[in-house]
């Protein structure tokens, strides 16, 4: 059933999620892990059917979609492991100390506890890994929070089918009713984000939609945290030494990265800064494939054409490679400008174009890399193609670290590994919550809040804070 969810049905689902929170949040973290494992196994079993359905709705191709299901299953199992280890709880114990330098210290114990039902807005470009059973869902469930997913309109049948797989796995494992559900339609999503039963929101999508939802979440009588990933240009800075030693290879790798997935990755490198003296723009036309690329849907095709036209028609921009727009989809486009023009109009030229377009920026002096680094706004990633003896590198990396969630050296940003140290976030407008990540085990912290217990008897403390440590979780004790 993919019809828009009406107000009465939405209310029932949110009531059920609220009731499920009472049971789910009281489970010890390790006891949630088998449920995540059950979802992972069910998705593995259903993968052939789901992949075929996803290909019908997104045209992303079965090889890419099969890889994405592997990532989705891995995320679920990684968060099952994270919950079992319990390190994320941050259990901290300060025992009473009458000689504490600031005066007698009471017994204080601090731990992270789940927020409540989470509303997840699924993404269009990753119909598995950032969608119904994706990283937001996995991390929220592991944290102890029920999940209601607002399905994306780009793949409604897949969303419904995936939700059925998840619900069946949870039901057969004895999970609380209402622990996981899905709703459809823009109005249902807008109504849910302002509903008092929802305690946090997570979003991956456009800046416009994400900002609108963020404003709704912040404008509630009781505001809630909203973790939105909104968009990024992901600039790449090429030093003079790197351009001189391996310029053609850098251009070739850049083209491969910005055209990957038809340029529909949030980490697509949209700007490449190169020294004019290296004449690397001459290498670009021969490196860019001319074959048409398939975009996700008609809405994205229309938005892409509009954004490309606006960027192409900006003063100071010229066309290096003019991509076609036949019935099969657009072929890649590469535009060119100078760092001087970019710095004169950064708001127009430093902008995300979701699709297979990139902007090459030529600089006259290497110091202009620092000027551009100071001018860019918040980014998911920023990359440097450099050499170990580059004298500009320390200052450039320092500036980029202040503006991006992930800084790369001689690598490309389109791969986002699901790991313990991953940071997929950044200052606004890349995200609405720059202190958090939506990829990697750190994502669990979005759906938790700290609670300190002062002078509470051992038997009334959460198990993670007791001296006996019955859960065996890491504790910091002073």
CSV table of C-alpha atoms in Angstrom, one decimal:
chain,number,residue,atom,x,y,z
A,1,UNK,CA,0.0,0.0,0.0
A,2,UNK,CA,1.7,3.2,-1.2
A,3,UNK,CA,-1.2,5.7,-1.1
A,4,UNK,CA,-0.6,8.8,1.0
A,5,UNK,CA,-1.0,8.1,4.7
A,6,UNK,CA,-3.9,9.9,6.1
A,7,UNK,CA,-4.0,11.6,9.5
A,8,UNK,CA,-5.8,8.8,11.3
A,9,UNK,CA,-3.4,6.1,10.1
A,10,UNK,CA,-0.5,8.3,10.9
A,11,UNK,CA,-1.8,8.9,14.4
A,12,UNK,CA,-2.2,5.1,15.0
A,13,UNK,CA,1.4,4.5,13.8
A,14,UNK,CA,2.8,7.2,16.0
A,15,UNK,CA,0.8,5.9,19.0
A,16,UNK,CA,2.2,2.4,18.3
A,17,UNK,CA,5.8,3.8,18.1
A,18,UNK,CA,5.3,5.6,21.4
A,19,UNK,CA,4.1,2.4,23.1
A,20,UNK,CA,6.9,0.4,21.6
A,21,UNK,CA,9.4,2.9,23.0
A,22,UNK,CA,8.4,1.9,26.5
A,23,UNK,CA,9.5,-1.7,25.9
A,24,UNK,CA,12.3,-1.2,23.4
A,25,UNK,CA,14.2,1.5,25.3
A,26,UNK,CA,14.2,-0.7,28.5
A,27,UNK,CA,16.0,-3.6,26.7
A,28,UNK,CA,19.7,-3.8,27.5
A,29,UNK,CA,21.7,-2.7,24.4
A,30,UNK,CA,23.0,-6.2,23.7
A,31,UNK,CA,19.5,-7.5,23.7
A,32,UNK,CA,18.6,-5.3,20.8
A,33,UNK,CA,21.3,-6.9,18.6
A,34,UNK,CA,19.4,-10.1,17.6
A,35,UNK,CA,16.6,-8.0,16.2
A,36,UNK,CA,19.0,-6.1,14.0
A,37,UNK,CA,20.6,-9.4,12.9
A,38,UNK,CA,17.1,-10.7,12.1
A,39,UNK,CA,16.4,-7.7,9.8
A,40,UNK,CA,19.8,-8.2,8.1
A,41,UNK,CA,19.2,-11.9,7.4
A,42,UNK,CA,15.7,-11.2,6.1
A,43,UNK,CA,17.0,-8.5,3.7
A,44,UNK,CA,19.7,-10.9,2.5
A,45,UNK,CA,17.1,-13.5,1.7
A,46,UNK,CA,14.8,-11.0,0.0
A,47,UNK,CA,17.6,-9.3,-1.9
A,48,UNK,CA,17.0,-10.7,-5.4
A,49,UNK,CA,13.3,-9.7,-5.3
A,50,UNK,CA,14.0,-6.3,-3.8
A,51,UNK,CA,16.9,-5.5,-6.2
A,52,UNK,CA,14.7,-6.3,-9.3
A,53,UNK,CA,12.0,-4.0,-7.9
A,54,UNK,CA,14.5,-1.2,-7.1
A,55,UNK,CA,15.9,-1.4,-10.7
A,56,UNK,CA,12.4,-1.0,-12.1
A,57,UNK,CA,11.8,2.2,-10.0
A,58,UNK,CA,15.3,3.8,-10.1
A,59,UNK,CA,17.1,2.4,-13.2
A,60,UNK,CA,20.3,2.3,-11.1
A,61,UNK,CA,21.2,-1.1,-12.4
A,62,UNK,CA,21.3,-4.4,-10.7
A,63,UNK,CA,25.1,-4.6,-10.0
A,64,UNK,CA,25.0,-1.2,-8.2
A,65,UNK,CA,21.8,-2.2,-6.3
A,66,UNK,CA,23.2,-5.6,-5.3
A,67,UNK,CA,26.3,-3.8,-3.8
A,68,UNK,CA,24.0,-1.4,-2.0
A,69,UNK,CA,22.1,-4.2,-0.3
A,70,UNK,CA,25.4,-5.7,0.9
A,71,UNK,CA,26.2,-2.3,2.4
A,72,UNK,CA,22.7,-2.1,4.0
A,73,UNK,CA,23.0,-5.6,5.6
A,74,UNK,CA,26.5,-4.7,6.8
A,75,UNK,CA,25.3,-1.5,8.5
A,76,UNK,CA,22.7,-3.4,10.4
A,77,UNK,CA,25.2,-6.0,11.6
A,78,UNK,CA,27.7,-3.3,12.5
A,79,UNK,CA,25.1,-1.5,14.7
A,80,UNK,CA,24.2,-4.8,16.2
A,81,UNK,CA,27.9,-5.2,17.2
A,82,UNK,CA,28.0,-1.6,18.4
A,83,UNK,CA,25.0,-2.2,20.7
A,84,UNK,CA,26.5,-5.4,22.1
A,85,UNK,CA,29.8,-3.7,23.0
A,86,UNK,CA,28.0,-0.9,24.7
A,87,UNK,CA,30.9,1.5,24.3
A,88,UNK,CA,28.6,4.1,22.8
A,89,UNK,CA,26.8,4.5,26.1
A,90,UNK,CA,29.7,6.6,27.4
A,91,UNK,CA,29.3,5.2,30.9
A,92,UNK,CA,31.2,7.6,33.2
A,93,UNK,CA,31.4,7.2,37.0
A,94,UNK,CA,32.7,9.9,39.4
A,95,UNK,CA,32.6,8.4,42.8
A,96,UNK,CA,32.1,10.7,45.8
A,97,UNK,CA,35.3,12.5,46.7
A,98,UNK,CA,35.3,14.8,49.8
A,99,UNK,CA,38.8,16.1,48.8
A,100,UNK,CA,37.7,17.2,45.3
A,101,UNK,CA,39.5,20.6,44.6
A,102,UNK,CA,36.3,22.4,43.9
A,103,UNK,CA,34.7,21.2,47.2
A,104,UNK,CA,33.3,17.8,48.2
A,105,UNK,CA,32.1,15.9,45.1
A,106,UNK,CA,28.9,13.9,45.1
A,107,UNK,CA,28.6,10.5,43.5
A,108,UNK,CA,27.8,11.3,39.8
A,109,UNK,CA,27.2,8.8,37.1
A,110,UNK,CA,26.5,9.7,33.5
A,111,UNK,CA,25.1,7.6,30.6
A,112,UNK,CA,23.5,8.1,27.2
A,113,UNK,CA,19.8,7.1,26.9
A,114,UNK,CA,17.5,6.9,23.9
A,115,UNK,CA,15.4,9.9,22.8
A,116,UNK,CA,12.2,8.3,21.7
A,117,UNK,CA,10.5,7.6,18.3
A,118,UNK,CA,12.5,8.8,15.3
A,119,UNK,CA,11.1,10.0,12.0
A,120,UNK,CA,13.4,9.0,9.1
A,121,UNK,CA,13.1,10.6,5.7
A,122,UNK,CA,14.4,8.2,3.0
A,123,UNK,CA,16.7,9.3,0.2
A,124,UNK,CA,16.1,8.9,-3.5
A,125,UNK,CA,19.6,8.1,-4.6
A,126,UNK,CA,20.3,5.3,-2.3
A,127,UNK,CA,17.1,3.2,-2.2
A,128,UNK,CA,18.6,0.7,0.3
A,129,UNK,CA,21.5,2.2,2.2
A,130,UNK,CA,19.8,5.6,3.0
A,131,UNK,CA,16.2,4.5,2.8
A,132,UNK,CA,13.7,2.3,4.6
A,133,UNK,CA,16.2,-0.1,6.3
A,134,UNK,CA,19.3,2.2,5.9
A,135,UNK,CA,21.8,3.7,8.2
A,136,UNK,CA,19.4,6.1,10.0
A,137,UNK,CA,17.0,3.2,10.7
A,138,UNK,CA,19.7,0.9,11.9
A,139,UNK,CA,21.4,3.4,14.2
A,140,UNK,CA,18.1,4.6,15.7
A,141,UNK,CA,17.0,1.1,16.5
A,142,UNK,CA,20.4,0.2,18.0
A,143,UNK,CA,20.1,3.3,20.1
A,144,UNK,CA,16.8,2.1,21.6
A,145,UNK,CA,14.4,4.2,19.4
A,146,UNK,CA,11.4,3.1,17.4
A,147,UNK,CA,11.5,4.2,13.8
A,148,UNK,CA,8.8,5.6,11.4
A,149,UNK,CA,10.1,6.0,7.9
A,150,UNK,CA,8.7,8.6,5.5
A,151,UNK,CA,9.1,6.7,2.2
A,152,UNK,CA,10.6,8.5,-0.8
A,153,UNK,CA,8.3,9.1,-3.8
A,154,UNK,CA,11.1,7.9,-6.1
A,155,UNK,CA,10.7,4.3,-5.1
A,156,UNK,CA,7.4,3.7,-3.3
A,157,UNK,CA,6.9,0.1,-4.2
A,158,UNK,CA,10.4,-0.8,-3.1
A,159,UNK,CA,9.8,1.1,0.1
A,160,UNK,CA,6.6,-0.8,0.8
A,161,UNK,CA,8.2,-4.2,0.0
A,162,UNK,CA,11.3,-3.4,2.1
A,163,UNK,CA,9.1,-2.4,5.0
A,164,UNK,CA,7.2,-5.7,4.8
A,165,UNK,CA,10.5,-7.6,5.1
A,166,UNK,CA,11.6,-5.6,8.1
A,167,UNK,CA,8.3,-5.8,9.9
A,168,UNK,CA,8.1,-9.6,9.2
A,169,UNK,CA,11.6,-10.1,10.6
A,170,UNK,CA,10.8,-8.0,13.8
A,171,UNK,CA,7.4,-9.7,14.3
A,172,UNK,CA,8.9,-13.2,14.1
A,173,UNK,CA,11.6,-12.2,16.5
A,174,UNK,CA,9.1,-11.0,19.1
A,175,UNK,CA,9.8,-7.2,18.8
A,176,UNK,CA,7.2,-4.8,20.2
A,177,UNK,CA,4.4,-3.9,17.8
A,178,UNK,CA,5.0,-0.5,16.3
A,179,UNK,CA,8.8,-0.6,16.6
A,180,UNK,CA,9.1,0.0,12.9
A,181,UNK,CA,6.7,1.4,10.4
A,182,UNK,CA,6.5,3.4,7.2
A,183,UNK,CA,4.3,6.3,5.9
A,184,UNK,CA,3.8,7.8,2.5
A,185,UNK,CA,3.3,11.2,1.1
A,186,UNK,CA,4.7,14.7,1.7
A,187,UNK,CA,1.9,15.8,4.0
A,188,UNK,CA,2.3,12.8,6.2
A,189,UNK,CA,6.0,13.6,6.6
A,190,UNK,CA,5.3,17.3,7.4
A,191,UNK,CA,2.6,16.3,9.9
A,192,UNK,CA,4.9,13.8,11.6
A,193,UNK,CA,7.8,16.1,12.1
A,194,UNK,CA,5.7,18.4,14.1
A,195,UNK,CA,3.9,15.7,16.0
A,196,UNK,CA,4.8,15.7,19.7
A,197,UNK,CA,5.2,11.9,19.7
A,198,UNK,CA,8.2,12.2,17.4
A,199,UNK,CA,11.4,13.0,19.3
A,200,UNK,CA,14.0,13.4,16.5
A,201,UNK,CA,14.2,13.5,12.7
A,202,UNK,CA,16.8,12.3,10.2
A,203,UNK,CA,16.9,13.4,6.6
A,204,UNK,CA,19.0,13.0,3.4
A,205,UNK,CA,18.1,15.1,0.4
A,206,UNK,CA,18.0,18.6,-1.1
A,207,UNK,CA,18.9,21.8,0.8
A,208,UNK,CA,15.4,23.2,0.1
A,209,UNK,CA,13.4,20.3,1.5
A,210,UNK,CA,15.8,19.6,4.3
A,211,UNK,CA,15.8,23.3,5.5
A,212,UNK,CA,12.0,23.4,5.4
A,213,UNK,CA,11.8,20.3,7.6
A,214,UNK,CA,14.5,21.6,9.9
A,215,UNK,CA,12.6,24.8,10.4
A,216,UNK,CA,9.4,22.8,11.2
A,217,UNK,CA,11.3,20.7,13.8
A,218,UNK,CA,12.9,23.8,15.4
A,219,UNK,CA,9.6,25.7,15.3
A,220,UNK,CA,7.6,23.2,17.4
A,221,UNK,CA,6.4,24.2,20.8
A,222,UNK,CA,9.0,21.7,22.0
A,223,UNK,CA,11.8,21.7,19.4
A,224,UNK,CA,13.4,18.4,18.5
A,225,UNK,CA,16.8,17.6,17.0
A,226,UNK,CA,16.8,17.3,13.2
A,227,UNK,CA,19.7,15.6,11.6
A,228,UNK,CA,19.6,16.7,8.0
A,229,UNK,CA,22.2,16.0,5.3
A,230,UNK,CA,21.4,18.7,2.7
A,231,UNK,CA,24.0,18.9,0.0
A,232,UNK,CA,27.7,19.6,-0.8
A,233,UNK,CA,30.0,20.7,-3.6
A,234,UNK,CA,33.0,18.7,-2.2
A,235,UNK,CA,35.8,20.8,-3.8
A,236,UNK,CA,39.1,19.3,-4.8
A,237,UNK,CA,42.3,21.4,-4.5
A,238,UNK,CA,45.2,20.5,-6.8
A,239,UNK,CA,48.6,21.9,-5.9
A,240,UNK,CA,51.1,23.0,-8.5
A,241,UNK,CA,53.4,20.1,-7.7
A,242,UNK,CA,50.7,17.5,-8.0
A,243,UNK,CA,49.5,19.0,-11.3
A,244,UNK,CA,53.0,19.0,-12.7
A,245,UNK,CA,53.8,15.4,-11.7
A,246,UNK,CA,50.5,13.6,-12.4
A,247,UNK,CA,48.1,16.2,-13.9
A,248,UNK,CA,46.5,13.9,-16.6
A,249,UNK,CA,45.9,11.1,-14.0
A,250,UNK,CA,44.2,13.6,-11.7
A,251,UNK,CA,41.9,14.8,-14.4
A,252,UNK,CA,41.0,11.2,-15.4
A,253,UNK,CA,40.3,10.2,-11.8
A,254,UNK,CA,38.3,13.3,-11.2
A,255,UNK,CA,36.1,12.5,-14.2
A,256,UNK,CA,35.6,9.0,-12.9
A,257,UNK,CA,34.5,10.3,-9.5
A,258,UNK,CA,32.1,13.1,-10.6
A,259,UNK,CA,30.4,10.9,-13.2
A,260,UNK,CA,30.1,7.9,-10.8
A,261,UNK,CA,26.4,7.1,-10.4
A,262,UNK,CA,25.6,9.7,-13.0
A,263,UNK,CA,26.8,12.4,-10.5
A,264,UNK,CA,24.0,11.6,-8.1
A,265,UNK,CA,26.1,11.1,-5.0
A,266,UNK,CA,26.1,13.7,-2.2
A,267,UNK,CA,29.9,13.3,-2.1
A,268,UNK,CA,30.3,14.0,-5.9
A,269,UNK,CA,33.3,16.3,-6.4
A,270,UNK,CA,31.7,19.3,-8.1
A,271,UNK,CA,34.7,21.6,-8.3
A,272,UNK,CA,38.3,21.0,-9.3
A,273,UNK,CA,40.8,23.7,-8.7
A,274,UNK,CA,43.9,23.5,-10.9
A,275,UNK,CA,46.8,25.8,-11.8
A,276,UNK,CA,46.3,27.6,-15.1
A,277,UNK,CA,50.0,27.1,-15.9
A,278,UNK,CA,49.5,23.3,-16.0
A,279,UNK,CA,46.9,23.6,-18.9
A,280,UNK,CA,45.0,20.7,-17.4
A,281,UNK,CA,41.7,22.0,-19.0
A,282,UNK,CA,43.1,20.8,-22.3
A,283,UNK,CA,43.1,17.2,-20.8
A,284,UNK,CA,39.4,17.4,-19.8
A,285,UNK,CA,37.6,16.9,-23.1
A,286,UNK,CA,39.4,13.7,-23.9
A,287,UNK,CA,38.8,12.2,-20.5
A,288,UNK,CA,35.0,12.8,-20.4
A,289,UNK,CA,32.8,10.0,-21.7
A,290,UNK,CA,30.1,11.0,-24.2
A,291,UNK,CA,27.6,8.3,-23.4
A,292,UNK,CA,24.3,9.3,-21.9
A,293,UNK,CA,23.7,8.7,-18.2
A,294,UNK,CA,20.4,7.7,-16.6
A,295,UNK,CA,19.1,9.9,-13.8
A,296,UNK,CA,16.8,8.7,-11.1
A,297,UNK,CA,13.5,10.2,-12.2
A,298,UNK,CA,11.8,13.0,-14.1
A,299,UNK,CA,11.9,15.4,-11.2
A,300,UNK,CA,15.6,15.1,-10.9
A,301,UNK,CA,16.1,15.4,-14.6
A,302,UNK,CA,14.2,18.7,-14.6
A,303,UNK,CA,16.0,20.0,-11.6
A,304,UNK,CA,19.4,19.0,-13.1
A,305,UNK,CA,18.7,20.8,-16.4
A,306,UNK,CA,17.7,23.9,-14.5
A,307,UNK,CA,20.7,24.0,-12.2
A,308,UNK,CA,23.1,23.3,-15.1
A,309,UNK,CA,21.6,26.1,-17.1
A,310,UNK,CA,21.9,28.6,-14.3
A,311,UNK,CA,25.6,27.7,-13.6
A,312,UNK,CA,26.5,27.6,-17.3
A,313,UNK,CA,25.0,31.0,-17.9
A,314,UNK,CA,26.8,32.7,-15.0
A,315,UNK,CA,29.3,35.4,-16.0
A,316,UNK,CA,32.8,34.1,-16.3
A,317,UNK,CA,31.8,30.5,-17.0
A,318,UNK,CA,32.6,28.8,-20.2
A,319,UNK,CA,31.9,25.3,-21.5
A,320,UNK,CA,34.7,22.8,-21.8
A,321,UNK,CA,32.5,19.7,-22.5
A,322,UNK,CA,28.9,20.2,-23.6
A,323,UNK,CA,26.8,17.2,-22.5
A,324,UNK,CA,23.9,16.2,-24.6
A,325,UNK,CA,20.3,15.7,-23.4
A,326,UNK,CA,18.7,13.0,-25.5
A,327,UNK,CA,15.9,10.7,-24.4
A,328,UNK,CA,18.3,8.3,-22.6
A,329,UNK,CA,19.6,11.0,-20.3
A,330,UNK,CA,22.3,13.6,-20.2
A,331,UNK,CA,25.9,13.0,-20.9
A,332,UNK,CA,28.5,14.7,-18.7
A,333,UNK,CA,29.1,18.4,-18.8
A,334,UNK,CA,32.2,20.2,-17.7
A,335,UNK,CA,32.3,24.0,-17.2
A,336,UNK,CA,35.3,26.2,-16.5
A,337,UNK,CA,36.0,29.5,-14.8
A,338,UNK,CA,38.8,31.2,-12.9
A,339,UNK,CA,39.4,31.5,-9.1
A,340,UNK,CA,39.1,35.3,-9.5
A,341,UNK,CA,35.6,34.9,-11.0
A,342,UNK,CA,34.7,32.4,-8.4
A,343,UNK,CA,35.8,34.6,-5.5
A,344,UNK,CA,33.8,37.5,-7.0
A,345,UNK,CA,30.6,35.4,-6.9
A,346,UNK,CA,31.0,32.4,-4.6
A,347,UNK,CA,27.3,32.1,-3.8
A,348,UNK,CA,26.5,31.4,-7.5
A,349,UNK,CA,29.5,29.4,-8.5
A,350,UNK,CA,30.0,27.3,-5.4
A,351,UNK,CA,26.8,25.3,-5.7
A,352,UNK,CA,25.7,21.7,-5.9
A,353,UNK,CA,24.5,20.5,-9.3
A,354,UNK,CA,22.9,17.1,-8.6
A,355,UNK,CA,23.9,15.1,-11.7
A,356,UNK,CA,26.9,14.7,-14.1
A,357,UNK,CA,28.2,18.3,-14.2
A,358,UNK,CA,31.4,19.7,-12.7
A,359,UNK,CA,33.2,23.0,-12.6
A,360,UNK,CA,37.0,23.3,-13.3
A,361,UNK,CA,38.5,26.4,-11.7
A,362,UNK,CA,41.9,27.7,-12.9
A,363,UNK,CA,44.1,29.7,-10.4
A,364,UNK,CA,47.0,31.9,-11.3
A,365,UNK,CA,48.9,31.7,-8.0
A,366,UNK,CA,48.9,28.8,-5.6
A,367,UNK,CA,48.0,31.1,-2.7
A,368,UNK,CA,44.6,31.4,-4.3
A,369,UNK,CA,43.8,27.9,-3.1
A,370,UNK,CA,43.8,29.4,0.4
A,371,UNK,CA,41.5,32.2,-0.6
A,372,UNK,CA,39.0,29.7,-2.1
A,373,UNK,CA,39.3,27.5,1.0
A,374,UNK,CA,38.3,30.5,3.1
A,375,UNK,CA,35.4,31.4,0.8
A,376,UNK,CA,33.7,28.0,0.7
A,377,UNK,CA,30.8,27.2,3.0
A,378,UNK,CA,30.1,24.0,4.9
A,379,UNK,CA,30.9,20.8,3.0
A,380,UNK,CA,30.6,17.1,3.5
A,381,UNK,CA,34.1,16.6,2.1
A,382,UNK,CA,37.1,18.6,0.8
A,383,UNK,CA,40.0,17.0,-1.0
A,384,UNK,CA,43.6,17.8,-1.7
A,385,UNK,CA,45.6,16.4,-4.5
A,386,UNK,CA,49.1,17.3,-3.4
A,387,UNK,CA,52.7,16.1,-2.8
A,388,UNK,CA,54.3,15.4,0.6
A,389,UNK,CA,56.7,18.4,0.2
A,390,UNK,CA,54.0,20.9,-0.6
A,391,UNK,CA,54.5,23.9,1.6
A,392,UNK,CA,50.9,25.1,1.2
A,393,UNK,CA,49.5,21.8,2.4
A,394,UNK,CA,49.5,22.4,6.2
A,395,UNK,CA,47.6,25.7,6.0
A,396,UNK,CA,45.3,24.4,3.3
A,397,UNK,CA,44.3,21.3,5.3
A,398,UNK,CA,43.8,23.4,8.4
A,399,UNK,CA,41.3,25.7,6.5
A,400,UNK,CA,39.5,22.8,5.0
A,401,UNK,CA,39.1,21.0,8.3
A,402,UNK,CA,37.2,24.0,9.5
A,403,UNK,CA,34.8,23.8,6.6
A,404,UNK,CA,34.3,20.1,5.9
A,405,UNK,CA,33.5,16.9,7.9
A,406,UNK,CA,36.0,14.8,6.0
A,407,UNK,CA,39.3,15.9,4.5
A,408,UNK,CA,41.0,13.7,1.9
A,409,UNK,CA,44.5,13.5,0.7
A,410,UNK,CA,45.2,12.1,-2.8
A,411,UNK,CA,41.9,10.2,-2.7
A,412,UNK,CA,38.4,10.9,-4.0
A,413,UNK,CA,35.3,11.5,-1.9
A,414,UNK,CA,32.6,9.4,-3.6
A,415,UNK,CA,33.4,6.3,-1.5
A,416,UNK,CA,32.0,6.6,2.0
A,417,UNK,CA,33.2,3.6,4.0
A,418,UNK,CA,31.0,2.4,6.8
A,419,UNK,CA,33.5,2.3,9.7
A,420,UNK,CA,34.1,3.3,13.3
A,421,UNK,CA,36.0,6.5,12.4
A,422,UNK,CA,33.8,7.7,9.5
A,423,UNK,CA,32.4,11.3,9.5
A,424,UNK,CA,29.7,12.0,7.1
A,425,UNK,CA,28.5,15.4,8.0
A,426,UNK,CA,29.8,19.0,8.0
A,427,UNK,CA,29.0,22.6,8.8
A,428,UNK,CA,25.8,24.1,7.4
A,429,UNK,CA,24.6,23.9,4.6
A,430,UNK,CA,26.1,20.4,4.3
A,431,UNK,CA,24.1,19.4,7.3
A,432,UNK,CA,21.9,20.9,10.0
A,433,UNK,CA,23.9,19.2,12.8
A,434,UNK,CA,27.7,19.5,12.2
A,435,UNK,CA,28.6,17.6,15.4
A,436,UNK,CA,27.1,14.4,14.1
A,437,UNK,CA,27.6,11.8,11.4
A,438,UNK,CA,25.0,9.8,9.4
A,439,UNK,CA,27.5,7.1,8.4
A,440,UNK,CA,29.6,4.9,10.7
A,441,UNK,CA,29.0,3.8,14.2
A,442,UNK,CA,29.1,7.4,15.5
A,443,UNK,CA,25.6,7.8,13.9
A,444,UNK,CA,24.1,6.2,17.0
A,445,UNK,CA,24.8,9.2,19.1
A,446,UNK,CA,22.3,11.3,17.2
A,447,UNK,CA,19.4,9.5,18.9
A,448,UNK,CA,20.7,9.6,22.5
A,449,UNK,CA,20.8,12.1,25.2
A,450,UNK,CA,23.0,12.2,28.4
A,451,UNK,CA,21.5,11.7,31.8
A,452,UNK,CA,23.5,12.1,35.0
A,453,UNK,CA,22.5,10.2,38.2
A,454,UNK,CA,23.6,11.9,41.5
A,455,UNK,CA,23.6,9.9,44.7
A,456,UNK,CA,21.4,7.2,43.4
A,457,UNK,CA,21.6,3.8,45.1
A,458,UNK,CA,23.3,1.0,43.2
A,459,UNK,CA,20.1,-1.1,42.7
A,460,UNK,CA,18.3,1.9,41.2
A,461,UNK,CA,21.0,2.9,38.7
A,462,UNK,CA,21.0,1.8,35.0
A,463,UNK,CA,23.1,-1.4,34.8
A,464,UNK,CA,25.8,0.3,32.8
A,465,UNK,CA,26.5,2.6,35.7
A,466,UNK,CA,26.6,0.1,38.5
A,467,UNK,CA,29.9,-0.8,40.2
A,468,UNK,CA,29.4,-4.4,39.4
A,469,UNK,CA,29.0,-3.6,35.7
A,470,UNK,CA,26.7,-6.5,34.9
A,471,UNK,CA,26.6,-5.6,31.2
A,472,UNK,CA,30.4,-5.6,30.9
A,473,UNK,CA,30.4,-2.3,29.0
A,474,UNK,CA,33.4,0.1,29.1
A,475,UNK,CA,33.3,2.5,32.1
A,476,UNK,CA,35.4,5.5,32.9
A,477,UNK,CA,35.8,5.6,36.6
A,478,UNK,CA,37.3,8.2,38.8
